[in-house]
Structures are given as structure tokens and as C-alpha cells.
Amino acid sequence: CKEKEREKEMEREIHAVKMQMKEEQLQMTDRMARLELSLQYERKESLRAKGLLTGRGVLEFALKQVHHERKLQKNFNAQRTCKSLDDESPHVNTDAWKLQQCYEEMCRQHPGAGLSEKSIGKAFEYVYGVLSHEIHGYPWSDESVVLLLILML
């Protein structure tokens, strides 16, 4: 009878240890999930610190302003807006004109740079694509991916 009691007590202890291990496993899983979220946040902050989110955001804002001032059809599309910089000369003191001034200043300061050999629209397409790639792991979407690959060749 004592042996059966001892056996039952050992089974209870084994069960208690198993339950404790399950609880610890759940705590570890929860901790790992919180660490993953923290890591994602830190990666995003690292990109922001490198200026990639800010740089792309500023360029996208400027391109959206051009899209709006030129009353381009459909929803905003960075590629289409960049192309419009080549298709139409900007009016003085517009956002497109400001982008052109920045581009011309870059060309003056860095005459041998690869971007200075491109048209203004192609140069801004390239910059936007590179910044998007650094943030998202892909340049942008749709046919723009193919276009960017062609530009890089």
C-alpha cells in the first residue's frame, strides 16, 4: 500500500514538473514574441537613423506635391510623377521647379556622378527606387521593378 502511495506521489510530482515546464515554455514563447517585436522596432529605428525613411518620405512628399500641382490623372504614382518631370518643363516657384533646382545643383556639384547623366525624371525614379529598396527590400511595385532593373544595367 505504501508503494502505491509513493508511486502516486511520484506521479503527482512528475505531473507538477511537467506543468511547470509547460508554464515556463509559454513564458519563453511570450518573451520570444516580445523580443521579435522589439527587434522589428529596432530595425525600423535603425533605418530611420540612417535617414532612409526620412529621405524617401521627403522625396515622396515632394513628388506628391508635383502630382497635385500638375493635376496628374489617377492616384499618386511615383514613377508616373517622375516621368512627368521629363515630359513637361516646370513653372517658376512650383514644386517641380524646386526639384529641378535641386537636380541642377547636384549636377553642378557632382558633374561625373551617374545621376547627372540621367534626365531629371530618370534620376528621381532611380533615387526613389533605391530608397524604397533599402526600406522594403524591393524598389516599388508593378512595372516599376522592371524599369528599375533596366536602369541599373
PDB file of C-alpha atoms in Angstrom:
ATOM      1  CA  CYS A   1       0.000   0.000   0.000  1.00  0.00           C
ATOM      2  CA  LYS A   2       2.893   2.321   0.816  1.00  0.00           C
ATOM      3  CA  GLU A   3       4.450   1.577  -2.516  1.00  0.00           C
ATOM      4  CA  LYS A   4       1.273   2.583  -4.344  1.00  0.00           C
ATOM      5  CA  GLU A   5       1.072   5.796  -2.334  1.00  0.00           C
ATOM      6  CA  ARG A   6       4.707   6.557  -3.110  1.00  0.00           C
ATOM      7  CA  GLU A   7       4.103   5.766  -6.771  1.00  0.00           C
ATOM      8  CA  LYS A   8       1.075   8.101  -6.832  1.00  0.00           C
ATOM      9  CA  GLU A   9       3.078  10.847  -5.130  1.00  0.00           C
ATOM     10  CA  MET A  10       5.855  10.464  -7.700  1.00  0.00           C
ATOM     11  CA  GLU A  11       3.286  10.658 -10.494  1.00  0.00           C
ATOM     12  CA  ARG A  12       1.916  13.889  -8.933  1.00  0.00           C
ATOM     13  CA  GLU A  13       5.445  15.299  -8.724  1.00  0.00           C
ATOM     14  CA  ILE A  14       6.118  14.330 -12.344  1.00  0.00           C
ATOM     15  CA  HIS A  15       2.834  15.958 -13.363  1.00  0.00           C
ATOM     16  CA  ALA A  16       3.680  19.098 -11.383  1.00  0.00           C
ATOM     17  CA  VAL A  17       7.117  19.273 -13.040  1.00  0.00           C
ATOM     18  CA  LYS A  18       5.534  18.831 -16.474  1.00  0.00           C
ATOM     19  CA  MET A  19       3.003  21.586 -15.741  1.00  0.00           C
ATOM     20  CA  GLN A  20       5.781  23.868 -14.520  1.00  0.00           C
ATOM     21  CA  MET A  21       7.789  23.139 -17.674  1.00  0.00           C
ATOM     22  CA  LYS A  22       4.741  23.934 -19.842  1.00  0.00           C
ATOM     23  CA  GLU A  23       4.249  27.216 -17.986  1.00  0.00           C
ATOM     24  CA  GLU A  24       7.937  28.087 -18.435  1.00  0.00           C
ATOM     25  CA  GLN A  25       7.686  27.199 -22.128  1.00  0.00           C
ATOM     26  CA  LEU A  26       4.682  29.514 -22.510  1.00  0.00           C
ATOM     27  CA  GLN A  27       6.583  32.291 -20.745  1.00  0.00           C
ATOM     28  CA  MET A  28       9.566  31.759 -23.039  1.00  0.00           C
ATOM     29  CA  THR A  29       7.338  31.814 -26.119  1.00  0.00           C
ATOM     30  CA  ASP A  30       5.750  35.043 -24.926  1.00  0.00           C
ATOM     31  CA  ARG A  31       9.166  36.540 -24.201  1.00  0.00           C
ATOM     32  CA  MET A  32      10.444  35.494 -27.636  1.00  0.00           C
ATOM     33  CA  ALA A  33       7.434  37.150 -29.290  1.00  0.00           C
ATOM     34  CA  ARG A  34       8.124  40.380 -27.385  1.00  0.00           C
ATOM     35  CA  LEU A  35      11.803  40.202 -28.366  1.00  0.00           C
ATOM     36  CA  GLU A  36      10.827  39.723 -32.040  1.00  0.00           C
ATOM     37  CA  LEU A  37       8.631  42.833 -31.891  1.00  0.00           C
ATOM     38  CA  SER A  38      11.408  44.739 -30.203  1.00  0.00           C
ATOM     39  CA  LEU A  39      13.864  43.620 -32.878  1.00  0.00           C
ATOM     40  CA  GLN A  40      11.497  44.742 -35.652  1.00  0.00           C
ATOM     41  CA  TYR A  41      11.144  48.117 -33.974  1.00  0.00           C
ATOM     42  CA  GLU A  42      14.908  48.470 -33.589  1.00  0.00           C
ATOM     43  CA  ARG A  43      15.460  47.598 -37.250  1.00  0.00           C
ATOM     44  CA  LYS A  44      12.973  50.260 -38.279  1.00  0.00           C
ATOM     45  CA  GLU A  45      14.631  52.777 -35.980  1.00  0.00           C
ATOM     46  CA  SER A  46      17.991  51.848 -37.472  1.00  0.00           C
ATOM     47  CA  LEU A  47      16.650  52.622 -40.950  1.00  0.00           C
ATOM     48  CA  ARG A  48      15.231  55.886 -39.706  1.00  0.00           C
ATOM     49  CA  ALA A  49      18.575  56.758 -38.134  1.00  0.00           C
ATOM     50  CA  LYS A  50      20.262  56.112 -41.460  1.00  0.00           C
ATOM     51  CA  GLY A  51      17.889  58.633 -42.994  1.00  0.00           C
ATOM     52  CA  LEU A  52      16.295  56.138 -45.347  1.00  0.00           C
ATOM     53  CA  LEU A  53      12.729  56.550 -44.164  1.00  0.00           C
ATOM     54  CA  THR A  54      13.125  60.278 -43.809  1.00  0.00           C
ATOM     55  CA  GLY A  55      14.865  60.692 -47.174  1.00  0.00           C
ATOM     56  CA  ARG A  56      12.311  58.596 -49.040  1.00  0.00           C
ATOM     57  CA  GLY A  57       9.488  60.304 -47.169  1.00  0.00           C
ATOM     58  CA  VAL A  58      10.725  63.774 -48.096  1.00  0.00           C
ATOM     59  CA  LEU A  59      11.147  62.791 -51.750  1.00  0.00           C
ATOM     60  CA  GLU A  60       7.724  61.143 -51.818  1.00  0.00           C
ATOM     61  CA  PHE A  61       6.161  64.260 -50.275  1.00  0.00           C
ATOM     62  CA  ALA A  62       7.787  66.452 -52.931  1.00  0.00           C
ATOM     63  CA  LEU A  63       6.644  64.112 -55.708  1.00  0.00           C
ATOM     64  CA  LYS A  64       3.095  64.124 -54.320  1.00  0.00           C
ATOM     65  CA  GLN A  65       3.156  67.903 -54.426  1.00  0.00           C
ATOM     66  CA  VAL A  66       4.228  67.754 -58.090  1.00  0.00           C
ATOM     67  CA  HIS A  67       1.480  65.206 -58.770  1.00  0.00           C
ATOM     68  CA  HIS A  68      -1.076  67.543 -57.212  1.00  0.00           C
ATOM     69  CA  GLU A  69       0.127  70.764 -58.854  1.00  0.00           C
ATOM     70  CA  ARG A  70       0.232  69.136 -62.296  1.00  0.00           C
ATOM     71  CA  LYS A  71      -3.172  67.563 -61.752  1.00  0.00           C
ATOM     72  CA  LEU A  72      -1.927  64.184 -62.942  1.00  0.00           C
ATOM     73  CA  GLN A  73      -4.581  61.547 -63.570  1.00  0.00           C
ATOM     74  CA  LYS A  74      -5.395  58.732 -61.130  1.00  0.00           C
ATOM     75  CA  ASN A  75      -3.859  58.106 -57.734  1.00  0.00           C
ATOM     76  CA  PHE A  76      -0.311  59.134 -56.911  1.00  0.00           C
ATOM     77  CA  ASN A  77       2.326  57.013 -58.584  1.00  0.00           C
ATOM     78  CA  ALA A  78       5.972  57.944 -58.049  1.00  0.00           C
ATOM     79  CA  GLN A  79       7.110  56.558 -61.406  1.00  0.00           C
ATOM     80  CA  ARG A  80       4.458  58.432 -63.378  1.00  0.00           C
ATOM     81  CA  THR A  81       5.180  61.643 -61.472  1.00  0.00           C
ATOM     82  CA  CYS A  82       8.921  61.323 -62.109  1.00  0.00           C
ATOM     83  CA  LYS A  83       8.209  60.769 -65.794  1.00  0.00           C
ATOM     84  CA  SER A  84       6.177  63.985 -65.843  1.00  0.00           C
ATOM     85  CA  LEU A  85       9.340  65.853 -64.809  1.00  0.00           C
ATOM     86  CA  ASP A  86      10.829  64.888 -68.187  1.00  0.00           C
ATOM     87  CA  ASP A  87       7.629  65.457 -70.166  1.00  0.00           C
ATOM     88  CA  GLU A  88       6.814  68.989 -69.071  1.00  0.00           C
ATOM     89  CA  SER A  89       9.023  71.955 -68.116  1.00  0.00           C
ATOM     90  CA  PRO A  90       8.185  73.316 -64.668  1.00  0.00           C
ATOM     91  CA  HIS A  91       6.813  76.769 -63.977  1.00  0.00           C
ATOM     92  CA  VAL A  92       8.912  79.011 -61.708  1.00  0.00           C
ATOM     93  CA  ASN A  93       8.393  78.573 -57.946  1.00  0.00           C
ATOM     94  CA  THR A  94       6.408  75.346 -58.280  1.00  0.00           C
ATOM     95  CA  ASP A  95       7.374  72.124 -56.553  1.00  0.00           C
ATOM     96  CA  ALA A  96       8.519  70.652 -59.872  1.00  0.00           C
ATOM     97  CA  TRP A  97      10.732  73.721 -60.338  1.00  0.00           C
ATOM     98  CA  LYS A  98      12.198  73.214 -56.845  1.00  0.00           C
ATOM     99  CA  LEU A  99      13.025  69.589 -57.690  1.00  0.00           C
ATOM    100  CA  GLN A 100      14.637  70.766 -60.922  1.00  0.00           C
ATOM    101  CA  GLN A 101      16.729  73.292 -58.976  1.00  0.00           C
ATOM    102  CA  CYS A 102      17.909  70.545 -56.606  1.00  0.00           C
ATOM    103  CA  TYR A 103      18.739  68.280 -59.535  1.00  0.00           C
ATOM    104  CA  GLU A 104      20.676  71.016 -61.356  1.00  0.00           C
ATOM    105  CA  GLU A 105      22.610  71.858 -58.180  1.00  0.00           C
ATOM    106  CA  MET A 106      23.514  68.190 -57.748  1.00  0.00           C
ATOM    107  CA  CYS A 107      24.714  68.087 -61.362  1.00  0.00           C
ATOM    108  CA  ARG A 108      26.868  71.186 -60.805  1.00  0.00           C
ATOM    109  CA  GLN A 109      28.389  69.823 -57.613  1.00  0.00           C
ATOM    110  CA  HIS A 110      28.902  66.276 -58.920  1.00  0.00           C
ATOM    111  CA  PRO A 111      29.364  66.506 -62.694  1.00  0.00           C
ATOM    112  CA  GLY A 112      30.782  62.973 -63.026  1.00  0.00           C
ATOM    113  CA  ALA A 113      28.059  61.276 -60.996  1.00  0.00           C
ATOM    114  CA  GLY A 114      25.927  58.673 -62.730  1.00  0.00           C
ATOM    115  CA  LEU A 115      22.758  60.529 -61.817  1.00  0.00           C
ATOM    116  CA  SER A 116      23.965  63.663 -63.587  1.00  0.00           C
ATOM    117  CA  GLU A 117      23.988  61.677 -66.833  1.00  0.00           C
ATOM    118  CA  LYS A 118      20.290  60.797 -66.473  1.00  0.00           C
ATOM    119  CA  SER A 119      17.310  63.001 -67.180  1.00  0.00           C
ATOM    120  CA  ILE A 120      15.708  64.601 -64.144  1.00  0.00           C
ATOM    121  CA  GLY A 121      12.809  62.150 -64.203  1.00  0.00           C
ATOM    122  CA  LYS A 122      15.049  59.091 -64.521  1.00  0.00           C
ATOM    123  CA  ALA A 123      17.336  60.407 -61.772  1.00  0.00           C
ATOM    124  CA  PHE A 124      14.458  60.846 -59.322  1.00  0.00           C
ATOM    125  CA  GLU A 125      12.996  57.454 -60.310  1.00  0.00           C
ATOM    126  CA  TYR A 126      16.348  55.867 -59.526  1.00  0.00           C
ATOM    127  CA  VAL A 127      16.741  57.627 -56.168  1.00  0.00           C
ATOM    128  CA  TYR A 128      13.187  56.795 -55.122  1.00  0.00           C
ATOM    129  CA  GLY A 129      13.688  53.163 -56.147  1.00  0.00           C
ATOM    130  CA  VAL A 130      16.941  52.833 -54.212  1.00  0.00           C
ATOM    131  CA  LEU A 131      15.431  54.353 -51.069  1.00  0.00           C
ATOM    132  CA  SER A 132      12.368  52.106 -51.377  1.00  0.00           C
ATOM    133  CA  HIS A 133      14.588  49.067 -51.829  1.00  0.00           C
ATOM    134  CA  GLU A 134      16.577  49.922 -48.708  1.00  0.00           C
ATOM    135  CA  ILE A 135      13.384  50.244 -46.682  1.00  0.00           C
ATOM    136  CA  HIS A 136      11.213  47.436 -48.045  1.00  0.00           C
ATOM    137  CA  GLY A 137      13.616  45.070 -49.758  1.00  0.00           C
ATOM    138  CA  TYR A 138      12.095  45.824 -53.158  1.00  0.00           C
ATOM    139  CA  PRO A 139      12.200  49.022 -55.192  1.00  0.00           C
ATOM    140  CA  TRP A 140       8.454  49.621 -55.502  1.00  0.00           C
ATOM    141  CA  SER A 141       5.689  47.728 -57.264  1.00  0.00           C
ATOM    142  CA  ASP A 142       4.320  46.746 -60.652  1.00  0.00           C
ATOM    143  CA  GLU A 143       6.217  47.631 -63.826  1.00  0.00           C
ATOM    144  CA  SER A 144       8.496  49.957 -61.863  1.00  0.00           C
ATOM    145  CA  VAL A 145      10.522  46.975 -60.654  1.00  0.00           C
ATOM    146  CA  VAL A 146      11.318  46.027 -64.237  1.00  0.00           C
ATOM    147  CA  LEU A 147      12.106  49.646 -65.093  1.00  0.00           C
ATOM    148  CA  LEU A 148      14.478  49.981 -62.162  1.00  0.00           C
ATOM    149  CA  LEU A 149      16.296  46.793 -63.111  1.00  0.00           C
ATOM    150  CA  ILE A 150      16.729  48.099 -66.659  1.00  0.00           C
ATOM    151  CA  LEU A 151      18.072  51.399 -65.334  1.00  0.00           C
ATOM    152  CA  MET A 152      20.617  49.595 -63.195  1.00  0.00           C
ATOM    153  CA  LEU A 153      22.032  47.604 -66.125  1.00  0.00           C
TER     154      LEU A 153
END
